[in-house]
Amino acid sequence: METPLTQHIQPGRGPLSLKEFENAGGFKGLHKALREMKPADVIFTVKGSNLMGRGGAGFPTGVKWGLVPQEAAGSGMKYLIANADEMEPGTFKDRYLLEGNPHQLIAGMIIAAYAIQAQKAYIFIRWAYKKAEAILRKAIAEAYEAGYLGENILGTGFNLDLYVHSSAGRYICGEESALINSLEGKRGIPRAKPPFPATSGLFGQPSVVNNVETLSWISHIIENGPQWFLDLSATGEGGTKLYGVSGRVKNPGLWELPMGTTVREIIEGYAGGMQDGYKLRGIIPGGASTDFLVESHLDIPMDYASVRSAGSRLGTGTMIILDDKTCPVKFVHNLIKFFADESCGWCTPCREGLPWAQKILESFEQGTAQPEDIGILEHLTRYMGPGNTFCAHAPGAMEPLQSGLKYFRDDFDRHINEKRCPWR
Amino acid sequence: MLSNHEREEILEETRLYPYPGAACIDALKIVQHHRGWISDEAIEDIAAELELSAAEVDSVATFYTRIYRKPVGRNVILVCDSPTCMIMGSESVYQYISDKLSIRFGETSADDRFTLLPITCLGDCDHAPALMINDDLHNNLTLGHIDEILEKYR
Ligand SMILES: Cc1cc2nc3c(=O)[nH]c(=O)nc-3n(C[C@H](O)[C@H](O)[C@H](O)COP(=O)(O)O)c2cc1C
Ligand code: SF4
């Protein structure tokens, strides 16, 4: 089984230096792109691979790049931004790539910048990722020294500066337009779309924001071609995926597996199944803002289309397991509290609605919830659903709540009827 | 007034952006690094340096959770409160630290040694529960080794 993204990552050993990465053939894709391909050819190849954004939304990367006005660099600034703000509860995949193979990300960013003809690139990294930040800064310095960054890269006339911006907290800064505002030194509040960043992004210039895992793929795809990428997956969506499992399993962790590996194989095969004495009750498949899956979904493939048809989203591909000794209402309350705390406060449904939902969930835990509270929660899931808010934060928050109400309704009812939390 | 160190470091960051104001968050972090927190005076200092109004700088400072507009202790403990850490026992980790230091979330110990705060997912879910003290991540926590960890921070 091929594991292109993680092949050079060994726990306990630091990342490859630039020389080691070069000797392992890591810059082949970069040489090929800058020396033999036109920017449009790079975009065409990435489109052909069907690479879908690994930041959670799954937007096709080549299509996103194709929306950027094609003028060559020099006719106005364009920007590329790597989204390394990973803060989605339950998600720990980008950190692994940042700490494990920074040059793979940098090589991918140089090619991506070349494709859209950006002259400046930023890595927007979560402040808490101190180790990753230090590793990145060192790797970038190496890349400047070796002539992979700066002016006239590889003698091709292409120039690129790459900077690291360490954030100051707030989950919403992972949303790409909020990220752009934050990078401009402002409050991290999402922007109205359209215009999309591709036409008006950072400092009002055409910009592309891509996730770390997405960008880490680029040099591999250029080197080996789209068909190679498509063939890596189990179900045709292309590539491998970093899948993670956390919670009461025997062996929590992160694995690079063919896209479309089944939920069961990941949980039972790789994570070792549930710890003794614990039963599986629910699965949050791809970070806090994805709908619950349950036991009957164990055999679905973890790819975008299959998880969507099961009523959830692949999201970040890192699962949280809800076990039978954890109160599902408390679990949902924890998530909604997180979303309420992290609302940027810009639009009313989210700013007012999330604390309202949180308060009701708290009343369930206190044993003071009333029968009509279920209906109010259900109403709130629609009220904060897609289309009613300025960004996807509130609709994302509603996913575990609406599916929690669906799959764990009995548990909600027991809190009302017994006037207490049965798990306490 | 900004110290020479602070000014130099801020100047370095402004080079990454087309205009000085874009380095507002970086400047706040730099000043906080030197002074421990962001006072009203620090807001004025940064505003003057970056050609912004004090109100603009304050609006940014109060938005971000890792900018402290109140004094904090010499060490800041951030306990991860994500669902995975909760399942794996973060509440008892919090309770243990809270009892030991006699502070709750948002408070600073009487000797100014520790401030205790919650933090959203630290991205270390396969080693839950986790917490951060200053720049250091501590994971796979058990109540048995929390004392030892805290001892490292004076
Ligand atoms: C509330 C919210 C938080 C987000 N956080 C992140 C994040 O931490 N990292 C990330 O890559 N994408 C995050 N996204 C998705 C980004 O908006 C964007 O779609 C993504 O970075 C694009 O990269 P991709 O196309 O390579 O996936 C978030 C979206 C929302 C609505
Ligand atoms: S949905 Fe929430 S996070 Fe998004 S813009 Fe509205 S208030 Fe801000």
Coordinates of C-alpha atoms and ligand atoms in Angstrom, one line a residue:
Chain A
M1 CA 0.0 0.0 0.0
E2 CA 1.4 3.4 -1.0
T3 CA 1.6 6.1 1.6
P4 CA 3.1 9.1 -0.4
L5 CA 2.2 11.8 2.2
T6 CA 3.7 10.0 5.2
Q7 CA 6.4 7.8 3.7
H8 CA 9.2 9.9 5.2
I9 CA 7.6 10.5 8.6
Q10 CA 8.9 8.3 11.4
P11 CA 7.7 8.9 14.9
G12 CA 10.6 9.7 17.2
R13 CA 12.8 11.0 14.4
G14 CA 12.7 14.6 13.3
P15 CA 11.6 15.6 9.8
L16 CA 13.9 15.2 6.7
S17 CA 16.2 18.1 6.2
L18 CA 16.2 19.8 2.8
K19 CA 19.1 17.7 1.6
E20 CA 17.6 14.5 2.7
F21 CA 14.3 15.4 1.2
E22 CA 16.1 16.3 -2.1
N23 CA 18.0 13.0 -2.1
A24 CA 14.7 11.2 -1.6
G25 CA 13.4 12.7 -4.8
G26 CA 11.1 15.1 -3.0
F27 CA 11.7 18.1 -5.3
K28 CA 11.1 16.1 -8.6
G29 CA 7.6 17.4 -9.0
L30 CA 8.8 21.0 -8.4
H31 CA 11.6 20.7 -11.0
K32 CA 9.1 19.3 -13.5
A33 CA 6.5 22.0 -12.9
L34 CA 8.7 25.0 -13.0
R35 CA 11.0 23.7 -15.8
E36 CA 8.7 21.8 -18.1
M37 CA 5.2 23.0 -17.5
K38 CA 3.2 26.2 -18.0
P39 CA 1.1 27.4 -15.1
A40 CA -2.1 26.3 -17.0
D41 CA -0.7 22.8 -17.5
V42 CA -0.2 22.5 -13.7
I43 CA -3.8 23.5 -13.1
F44 CA -5.0 21.1 -15.8
T45 CA -3.1 18.2 -14.2
V46 CA -4.4 19.0 -10.7
K47 CA -7.9 19.2 -12.1
G48 CA -7.4 15.9 -13.8
S49 CA -6.5 14.3 -10.5
N50 CA -9.8 15.2 -8.9
L51 CA -7.9 16.3 -5.8
M52 CA -10.6 17.6 -3.4
G53 CA -9.7 20.1 -0.6
R54 CA -8.7 18.3 2.6
G55 CA -9.7 21.2 4.8
G56 CA -13.2 19.9 5.2
A57 CA -15.4 21.2 2.4
G58 CA -13.9 19.0 -0.4
F59 CA -13.9 21.7 -3.1
P60 CA -11.9 20.5 -6.2
T61 CA -8.5 22.2 -5.9
G62 CA -7.8 22.5 -9.6
V63 CA -11.1 24.2 -10.1
K64 CA -10.4 26.7 -7.3
W65 CA -7.0 27.6 -8.9
G66 CA -8.7 28.0 -12.3
L67 CA -10.9 30.7 -10.9
V68 CA -7.9 33.0 -10.3
P69 CA -7.3 35.5 -13.1
Q70 CA -4.6 34.1 -15.3
E71 CA -2.3 37.2 -15.8
A72 CA 1.3 36.4 -15.2
A73 CA 3.0 37.5 -12.0
G74 CA 4.1 41.1 -12.1
S75 CA 0.8 42.5 -13.4
G76 CA -0.5 42.8 -9.8
M77 CA 0.0 40.9 -6.6
K78 CA -1.5 37.5 -6.1
Y79 CA -1.3 35.4 -2.9
L80 CA -1.3 31.8 -1.9
I81 CA -2.1 30.9 1.7
A82 CA -1.7 27.5 3.4
N83 CA -4.4 27.0 6.1
A84 CA -2.6 25.5 9.0
D85 CA -5.1 26.8 11.6
E86 CA -6.3 23.3 12.5
M87 CA -8.6 23.8 15.5
E88 CA -11.6 21.6 14.6
P89 CA -12.1 19.4 17.8
G90 CA -10.9 15.9 17.1
T91 CA -8.6 16.9 14.3
F92 CA -4.9 16.3 14.5
K93 CA -3.8 15.5 10.9
D94 CA -2.2 18.8 9.6
R95 CA 0.0 18.9 12.7
Y96 CA 1.4 15.5 11.7
L97 CA 2.3 16.7 8.2
L98 CA 3.7 20.0 9.4
E99 CA 5.9 18.4 12.0
G100 CA 6.7 15.4 10.0
N101 CA 7.5 16.7 6.5
P102 CA 7.6 20.5 6.1
H103 CA 9.5 20.4 2.8
Q104 CA 6.6 18.4 1.2
L105 CA 4.3 21.3 2.1
I106 CA 6.8 23.9 0.9
A107 CA 7.4 22.1 -2.4
G108 CA 3.6 21.9 -2.9
M109 CA 3.2 25.6 -2.1
I110 CA 5.9 26.6 -4.6
I111 CA 4.1 24.7 -7.4
A112 CA 0.7 26.0 -6.4
A113 CA 2.0 29.5 -6.3
Y114 CA 3.6 29.0 -9.7
A115 CA 0.2 27.6 -11.0
I116 CA -1.7 30.7 -10.0
Q117 CA 1.3 33.0 -10.5
A118 CA 1.4 34.2 -6.9
Q119 CA 4.5 36.1 -5.8
K120 CA 3.9 35.9 -2.1
A121 CA 2.7 33.0 0.1
Y122 CA 1.8 32.7 3.8
I123 CA 1.4 29.8 6.1
F124 CA -1.2 30.7 8.6
I125 CA -0.4 28.5 11.5
R126 CA -2.3 28.0 14.7
W127 CA -0.4 29.7 17.6
A128 CA -0.5 26.5 19.7
Y129 CA 1.5 24.5 17.1
K130 CA 4.8 25.8 18.5
K131 CA 6.9 22.8 17.5
A132 CA 5.4 22.8 14.0
E133 CA 6.1 26.5 13.7
A134 CA 9.8 26.1 14.6
I135 CA 10.2 23.2 12.2
L136 CA 8.5 25.2 9.4
R137 CA 10.7 28.3 10.0
K138 CA 13.8 26.2 9.8
A139 CA 12.7 24.5 6.6
I140 CA 11.8 27.8 5.0
A141 CA 15.2 29.1 5.8
E142 CA 16.8 26.0 4.2
A143 CA 14.6 26.5 1.1
Y144 CA 15.7 30.1 0.7
E145 CA 19.3 29.1 1.1
A146 CA 19.0 26.4 -1.6
G147 CA 17.3 28.7 -4.0
Y148 CA 13.9 27.1 -3.9
L149 CA 12.4 30.4 -2.5
G150 CA 13.3 34.0 -3.2
E151 CA 14.1 35.4 -6.7
N152 CA 14.6 33.5 -9.9
I153 CA 13.8 30.1 -8.5
L154 CA 15.8 27.3 -10.2
G155 CA 16.8 29.9 -12.8
T156 CA 13.3 30.0 -14.2
G157 CA 12.6 33.6 -13.5
F158 CA 9.8 32.7 -11.1
N159 CA 9.9 34.6 -7.7
L160 CA 8.2 33.6 -4.5
D161 CA 8.5 34.8 -0.9
L162 CA 7.1 32.5 1.8
Y163 CA 6.2 33.8 5.3
V164 CA 4.8 32.2 8.4
H165 CA 2.1 34.0 10.4
S166 CA 1.3 32.5 13.8
S167 CA -2.2 33.2 14.8
A168 CA -3.6 34.5 18.1
G169 CA -6.4 32.0 18.7
R170 CA -10.1 31.7 17.6
Y171 CA -11.4 28.8 15.6
I172 CA -13.2 31.0 13.1
C173 CA -9.8 32.1 11.7
G174 CA -9.8 28.7 9.9
E175 CA -12.7 29.8 7.8
E176 CA -10.9 31.1 4.7
S177 CA -12.3 34.7 4.5
A178 CA -11.9 35.2 8.3
L179 CA -8.4 33.9 7.9
I180 CA -7.7 36.5 5.3
N181 CA -9.1 39.3 7.5
S182 CA -6.9 38.0 10.3
L183 CA -3.8 37.9 8.1
E184 CA -4.6 41.6 7.3
G185 CA -4.3 42.3 11.1
K186 CA -8.0 42.6 11.7
R187 CA -10.7 40.8 13.7
G188 CA -11.2 37.3 12.3
I189 CA -14.7 37.9 10.9
P190 CA -15.8 36.1 7.7
R191 CA -16.4 38.2 4.6
A192 CA -19.4 38.2 2.3
K193 CA -19.1 35.9 -0.7
P194 CA -19.0 36.8 -3.6
P195 CA -16.5 38.1 -4.3
F196 CA -14.6 34.9 -3.6
P197 CA -10.9 35.1 -2.6
A198 CA -9.9 33.9 -6.1
T199 CA -10.8 37.4 -7.4
S200 CA -10.6 39.5 -4.3
G201 CA -8.8 38.0 -1.3
L202 CA -5.9 39.0 0.8
F203 CA -5.3 42.8 0.6
G204 CA -8.0 42.8 -2.1
Q205 CA -5.9 40.8 -4.5
P206 CA -6.6 37.4 -6.1
S207 CA -5.8 34.7 -3.5
V208 CA -6.1 31.0 -2.9
V209 CA -6.4 29.4 0.5
N210 CA -5.7 25.6 0.7
N211 CA -5.4 23.2 3.5
V212 CA -2.0 21.8 4.5
E213 CA -2.9 18.2 3.5
T214 CA -4.2 19.4 0.1
L215 CA -1.0 21.3 -0.6
S216 CA 1.2 18.4 0.6
W217 CA -0.2 16.4 -2.4
I218 CA 0.7 18.8 -5.2
S219 CA 4.3 17.8 -5.9
H220 CA 3.3 14.1 -5.9
I221 CA 0.5 14.7 -8.4
I222 CA 2.8 16.6 -10.7
E223 CA 5.5 14.1 -10.5
N224 CA 3.4 11.0 -11.0
G225 CA 0.3 12.2 -12.9
P226 CA -3.4 12.3 -12.2
Q227 CA -4.1 8.7 -13.1
W228 CA -1.6 7.5 -10.4
F229 CA -3.4 9.7 -7.9
L230 CA -6.8 8.4 -8.9
D231 CA -5.6 4.8 -8.6
L232 CA -4.4 5.3 -5.0
S233 CA -8.0 5.5 -3.7
A234 CA -10.3 2.5 -3.0
T235 CA -13.4 4.1 -4.5
G236 CA -12.3 6.4 -7.3
E237 CA -12.2 9.8 -5.5
G238 CA -8.5 9.8 -5.7
G239 CA -5.5 9.7 -3.4
T240 CA -5.0 8.5 0.1
K241 CA -6.5 10.2 3.2
L242 CA -5.1 10.8 6.7
Y243 CA -7.7 9.1 8.9
G244 CA -7.6 9.5 12.6
V245 CA -9.5 7.9 15.5
S246 CA -9.7 9.3 19.1
G247 CA -11.8 8.3 22.1
R248 CA -12.1 5.0 23.9
V249 CA -10.5 2.8 21.3
K250 CA -7.6 0.5 22.1
N251 CA -5.1 2.3 19.8
P252 CA -6.0 5.9 19.0
G253 CA -4.0 7.3 16.2
L254 CA -3.6 8.6 12.6
W255 CA -3.1 6.5 9.5
E256 CA -2.6 7.2 5.8
L257 CA -5.0 4.9 3.9
P258 CA -6.6 4.7 0.5
M259 CA -9.4 7.2 0.2
G260 CA -12.6 5.2 0.7
T261 CA -11.3 2.8 3.3
T262 CA -14.4 1.7 5.3
V263 CA -15.2 3.1 8.7
R264 CA -15.1 -0.4 10.2
E265 CA -11.6 -1.1 8.8
I266 CA -10.3 2.2 10.3
I267 CA -11.9 1.7 13.7
E268 CA -11.5 -2.0 14.1
G269 CA -8.5 -2.8 12.0
Y270 CA -6.3 0.2 12.7
A271 CA -7.6 1.7 16.0
G272 CA -7.9 -1.8 17.4
G273 CA -11.7 -1.6 18.2
M274 CA -13.2 -0.4 21.4
Q275 CA -11.4 -0.6 24.8
D276 CA -12.6 -3.5 26.9
G277 CA -15.8 -2.6 28.7
Y278 CA -16.8 0.1 26.2
K279 CA -19.3 -0.1 23.4
L280 CA -19.5 2.1 20.3
R281 CA -22.5 4.4 20.3
G282 CA -21.7 7.0 17.7
I283 CA -19.0 8.3 15.4
I284 CA -18.3 11.9 14.5
P285 CA -16.6 11.2 11.2
G286 CA -14.7 14.3 10.4
G287 CA -14.4 16.9 13.2
A288 CA -16.9 18.6 15.4
S289 CA -19.0 20.1 12.6
T290 CA -20.1 16.8 11.0
D291 CA -23.2 14.7 11.7
F292 CA -23.0 11.6 13.8
L293 CA -22.8 8.2 12.2
V294 CA -23.8 5.1 14.1
E295 CA -23.1 1.4 14.2
S296 CA -25.2 0.7 11.1
H297 CA -22.8 2.9 9.1
L298 CA -19.7 0.9 9.9
D299 CA -19.4 -0.5 6.4
I300 CA -19.6 2.7 4.4
P301 CA -16.4 3.9 2.7
M302 CA -14.9 7.0 4.2
D303 CA -15.0 9.2 1.1
Y304 CA -16.8 12.4 0.3
A305 CA -19.7 10.8 -1.7
S306 CA -20.4 7.8 0.6
V307 CA -20.3 9.8 3.9
R308 CA -22.6 12.4 2.3
S309 CA -25.1 9.8 1.3
A310 CA -25.0 8.5 4.9
G311 CA -26.2 11.9 6.0
S312 CA -22.9 13.3 7.2
R313 CA -19.7 14.7 5.8
L314 CA -16.2 13.4 5.5
G315 CA -14.9 16.7 6.9
T316 CA -11.4 16.3 8.1
G317 CA -11.5 12.5 8.2
T318 CA -10.5 12.4 11.8
M319 CA -13.2 10.6 13.9
I320 CA -14.2 11.0 17.5
I321 CA -15.8 7.9 19.0
L322 CA -18.7 8.3 21.4
D323 CA -18.8 5.3 23.8
D324 CA -21.7 4.0 25.9
K325 CA -20.2 5.3 29.2
T326 CA -20.3 8.9 28.0
C327 CA -23.6 10.7 28.0
P328 CA -24.5 11.7 24.5
V329 CA -26.3 14.8 25.6
K330 CA -23.2 15.9 27.5
F331 CA -21.1 15.1 24.4
V332 CA -23.3 17.3 22.2
H333 CA -23.4 20.0 24.9
N334 CA -19.6 20.0 24.8
L335 CA -19.6 20.6 21.1
I336 CA -22.3 23.3 21.2
K337 CA -20.5 25.1 23.9
F338 CA -17.4 25.1 21.8
F339 CA -19.3 26.6 18.8
A340 CA -21.0 29.1 21.0
D341 CA -17.7 30.2 22.5
E342 CA -16.1 30.4 19.1
S343 CA -18.9 32.3 17.3
C344 CA -17.3 35.5 15.9
G345 CA -20.5 37.3 16.8
W346 CA -21.1 38.9 13.4
C347 CA -24.5 37.6 12.5
T348 CA -27.5 37.3 14.8
P349 CA -28.7 33.6 14.4
C350 CA -25.2 32.3 15.3
R351 CA -24.4 34.9 18.0
E352 CA -27.7 34.5 19.8
G353 CA -28.8 31.0 18.7
L354 CA -25.7 29.1 19.8
P355 CA -25.7 30.3 23.4
W356 CA -29.5 29.6 23.5
A357 CA -29.0 26.0 22.3
Q358 CA -26.1 25.7 24.8
K359 CA -28.3 26.8 27.7
I360 CA -31.0 24.4 26.8
L361 CA -28.5 21.5 26.6
E362 CA -27.2 22.5 30.0
S363 CA -30.7 22.3 31.4
F364 CA -30.9 18.7 30.2
E365 CA -27.7 17.9 32.1
Q366 CA -29.1 19.7 35.2
G367 CA -32.3 17.8 35.0
T368 CA -34.5 20.9 34.5
A369 CA -35.3 20.4 30.7
Q370 CA -39.0 20.4 29.7
P371 CA -40.6 18.3 27.0
E372 CA -41.0 21.3 24.7
D373 CA -37.2 21.9 24.8
I374 CA -36.7 19.1 22.2
G375 CA -38.9 21.1 19.8
I376 CA -37.0 24.3 20.5
L377 CA -33.7 22.5 19.8
E378 CA -35.1 21.1 16.6
H379 CA -36.3 24.6 15.6
L380 CA -32.8 26.0 16.3
T381 CA -31.2 23.4 14.0
R382 CA -33.3 24.8 11.1
Y383 CA -32.9 28.4 12.2
M384 CA -29.1 28.1 12.1
G385 CA -29.0 25.7 9.1
P386 CA -27.4 26.4 5.8
G387 CA -28.3 29.7 4.2
N388 CA -29.4 31.6 7.3
T389 CA -26.0 32.7 8.5
F390 CA -23.0 34.7 7.2
C391 CA -20.6 31.7 7.2
A392 CA -20.7 27.9 7.7
H393 CA -19.8 28.0 11.4
A394 CA -23.4 27.8 12.7
P395 CA -24.6 25.3 10.1
G396 CA -21.6 23.2 11.0
A397 CA -22.5 23.4 14.7
M398 CA -26.0 22.2 13.9
E399 CA -24.8 19.0 12.3
P400 CA -23.9 17.1 15.5
L401 CA -27.0 18.6 17.3
Q402 CA -29.6 17.6 14.7
S403 CA -28.1 14.1 14.2
G404 CA -27.6 13.8 18.0
L405 CA -31.4 14.5 18.4
K406 CA -32.1 11.9 15.8
Y407 CA -29.9 9.0 17.0
F408 CA -30.0 9.7 20.7
R409 CA -33.5 10.9 21.2
D410 CA -34.2 8.3 23.9
D411 CA -31.3 9.7 25.9
F412 CA -32.6 13.2 25.6
D413 CA -36.0 12.0 26.7
R414 CA -34.6 10.2 29.7
H415 CA -33.0 13.4 30.9
I416 CA -36.4 15.0 30.8
N417 CA -38.4 12.1 32.4
E418 CA -35.9 11.3 35.1
K419 CA -35.1 14.9 35.8
R420 CA -31.4 14.2 35.9
C421 CA -28.5 12.9 33.8
P422 CA -28.7 9.1 33.9
W423 CA -24.9 8.9 33.5
R424 CA -24.1 10.8 36.7
Chain B
M1 CA 6.5 53.7 25.1
L2 CA 7.7 50.7 23.1
S3 CA 11.1 49.4 24.1
N4 CA 13.8 49.3 21.4
H5 CA 13.5 45.5 21.4
E6 CA 9.8 45.6 20.9
R7 CA 10.1 48.2 18.1
E8 CA 12.7 46.3 16.2
E9 CA 10.7 43.0 16.4
I10 CA 7.5 44.8 15.2
L11 CA 9.4 46.4 12.4
E12 CA 10.6 43.0 11.3
E13 CA 7.0 41.8 11.1
T14 CA 5.7 44.8 9.2
R15 CA 8.1 43.9 6.4
L16 CA 5.9 40.8 5.6
Y17 CA 2.9 43.0 4.8
P18 CA 2.1 45.8 2.4
Y19 CA 1.3 48.3 5.2
P20 CA 2.2 48.5 8.9
G21 CA -1.3 48.0 10.3
A22 CA -1.5 44.5 8.9
A23 CA 1.1 43.5 11.5
C24 CA -1.3 44.4 14.3
I25 CA -1.7 40.9 15.7
D26 CA 2.0 40.2 15.4
A27 CA 2.7 43.5 17.3
L28 CA 0.2 42.5 20.1
K29 CA 1.9 39.2 20.4
I30 CA 5.4 40.7 20.6
V31 CA 4.4 43.3 23.2
Q32 CA 2.6 40.6 25.2
H33 CA 5.7 38.4 25.0
H34 CA 7.8 41.2 26.6
R35 CA 5.2 42.5 29.1
G36 CA 3.1 39.5 29.9
W37 CA -0.2 41.1 29.0
I38 CA -1.7 44.0 27.0
S39 CA -2.4 47.1 29.0
D40 CA -4.2 50.2 27.8
E41 CA -0.8 51.8 27.5
A42 CA 0.4 48.9 25.3
I43 CA -2.6 49.5 23.0
E44 CA -1.7 53.1 22.7
D45 CA 1.9 52.3 22.0
I46 CA 1.1 49.8 19.3
A47 CA -1.5 52.1 17.7
A48 CA 1.1 54.9 17.4
E49 CA 3.7 52.6 15.9
L50 CA 1.4 51.0 13.3
E51 CA -0.5 54.2 12.3
L52 CA -3.8 52.8 13.7
S53 CA -6.3 54.2 16.2
A54 CA -6.2 52.8 19.7
A55 CA -9.8 51.7 19.3
E56 CA -8.9 49.6 16.2
V57 CA -6.0 48.0 18.1
D58 CA -8.2 47.3 21.1
S59 CA -11.0 45.8 18.9
V60 CA -8.4 43.4 17.5
A61 CA -6.8 42.7 20.9
T62 CA -10.2 41.8 22.5
F63 CA -11.2 39.5 19.7
Y64 CA -8.3 37.0 20.0
T65 CA -8.3 34.6 22.9
R66 CA -4.5 34.4 23.2
I67 CA -4.1 38.1 23.7
Y68 CA -4.5 38.9 27.4
R69 CA -6.1 42.3 28.2
K70 CA -5.7 41.5 31.9
P71 CA -2.6 40.5 33.8
V72 CA -1.9 36.7 33.9
G73 CA 0.4 34.7 36.1
R74 CA 4.0 33.9 35.3
N75 CA 2.7 30.6 33.7
V76 CA -0.5 30.0 31.9
I77 CA -2.1 26.5 32.1
L78 CA -4.4 25.7 29.2
V79 CA -6.6 22.7 29.7
C80 CA -8.0 21.2 26.5
D81 CA -11.8 20.9 26.8
S82 CA -12.5 19.2 23.5
P83 CA -14.9 16.2 23.4
T84 CA -12.1 13.7 23.1
C85 CA -10.2 15.1 26.1
M86 CA -13.5 15.2 28.0
I87 CA -14.1 11.5 27.3
M88 CA -10.6 10.7 28.3
G89 CA -10.8 12.6 31.6
S90 CA -10.0 16.3 31.2
E91 CA -12.6 17.2 33.8
S92 CA -10.8 15.4 36.5
V93 CA -7.5 16.9 35.3
Y94 CA -9.1 20.4 35.6
Q95 CA -10.6 19.5 39.0
Y96 CA -7.2 18.3 40.3
I97 CA -5.3 21.4 39.2
S98 CA -8.1 23.6 40.4
D99 CA -8.1 22.1 43.9
K100 CA -4.4 22.0 44.1
L101 CA -3.9 25.7 43.1
S102 CA -7.2 26.9 44.6
I103 CA -8.1 28.6 41.3
R104 CA -10.9 28.1 38.8
F105 CA -10.9 28.8 35.1
G106 CA -10.1 32.5 34.5
E107 CA -8.3 32.9 37.8
T108 CA -4.7 33.5 38.8
S109 CA -3.1 32.0 41.9
A110 CA -2.4 34.3 44.8
D111 CA 1.4 33.9 44.3
D112 CA 1.0 34.9 40.6
R113 CA 2.6 31.7 39.6
F114 CA -0.3 30.2 37.5
T115 CA -3.3 31.3 35.5
L116 CA -5.8 28.6 34.6
L117 CA -7.7 28.7 31.3
P118 CA -9.6 26.3 29.0
I119 CA -8.5 25.9 25.4
T120 CA -10.2 24.3 22.4
C121 CA -8.8 21.1 21.0
L122 CA -5.0 21.1 21.0
G123 CA -4.8 18.7 18.1
D124 CA -3.3 15.9 20.1
C125 CA -6.5 13.8 20.4
D126 CA -4.7 10.4 20.1
H127 CA -2.8 11.3 23.3
A128 CA -5.7 12.7 25.3
P129 CA -6.1 14.3 27.8
A130 CA -3.8 17.1 27.0
L131 CA -2.9 20.5 28.3
M132 CA -0.4 23.2 27.5
I133 CA 1.7 25.3 29.9
N134 CA 3.2 28.3 28.3
D135 CA 4.7 26.9 25.0
D136 CA 4.9 23.3 26.2
L137 CA 2.4 20.6 25.3
H138 CA 1.8 17.8 27.9
N139 CA -0.3 14.8 26.9
N140 CA -1.4 11.3 28.0
L141 CA -2.1 13.0 31.4
T142 CA -2.8 11.0 34.5
L143 CA -3.6 12.6 37.8
G144 CA -0.5 10.9 39.1
H145 CA 2.0 13.0 37.1
I146 CA 0.4 16.4 37.2
D147 CA 2.3 17.5 40.3
E148 CA 5.5 16.6 38.6
I149 CA 4.6 18.7 35.5
L150 CA 3.6 21.7 37.6
E151 CA 6.8 21.6 39.5
K152 CA 8.7 22.5 36.4
Y153 CA 7.1 25.9 36.3
R154 CA 8.1 28.4 39.0
Ligands
LIG1 C1 -15.7 27.6 10.9 C2 -14.8 27.1 9.9 C3 -13.5 26.7 10.3 C4 -12.6 26.2 9.4 N1 -11.4 25.8 9.9 C5 -10.4 25.3 9.0 C6 -9.1 24.9 9.4 O1 -8.8 25.0 10.6 N2 -8.3 24.4 8.5 C7 -8.6 24.3 7.1 O2 -7.8 23.9 6.3 N3 -9.9 24.6 6.7 C8 -10.8 25.1 7.6 N4 -12.0 25.5 7.1 C9 -12.3 25.4 5.7 C10 -11.8 26.7 5.0 O3 -12.8 27.7 5.0 C11 -11.4 26.4 3.5 O4 -12.5 25.8 2.9 C12 -10.2 25.5 3.3 O5 -9.1 26.0 4.0 C13 -9.9 25.4 1.9 O6 -8.8 24.5 1.7 P1 -9.0 23.2 0.8 O7 -9.8 23.6 -0.4 O8 -7.6 22.8 0.5 O9 -9.8 22.2 1.7 C14 -13.0 26.0 8.1 C15 -14.2 26.4 7.7 C16 -15.1 26.9 8.6 C17 -16.5 27.3 8.1
SF4_2 S1 -22.2 32.2 11.4 FE1 -21.3 32.7 13.4 S2 -19.1 32.6 13.0 FE2 -20.1 32.8 11.0 S3 -20.2 35.0 10.6 FE3 -22.1 34.4 11.6 S4 -21.6 34.9 13.8 FE4 -19.7 34.7 12.7

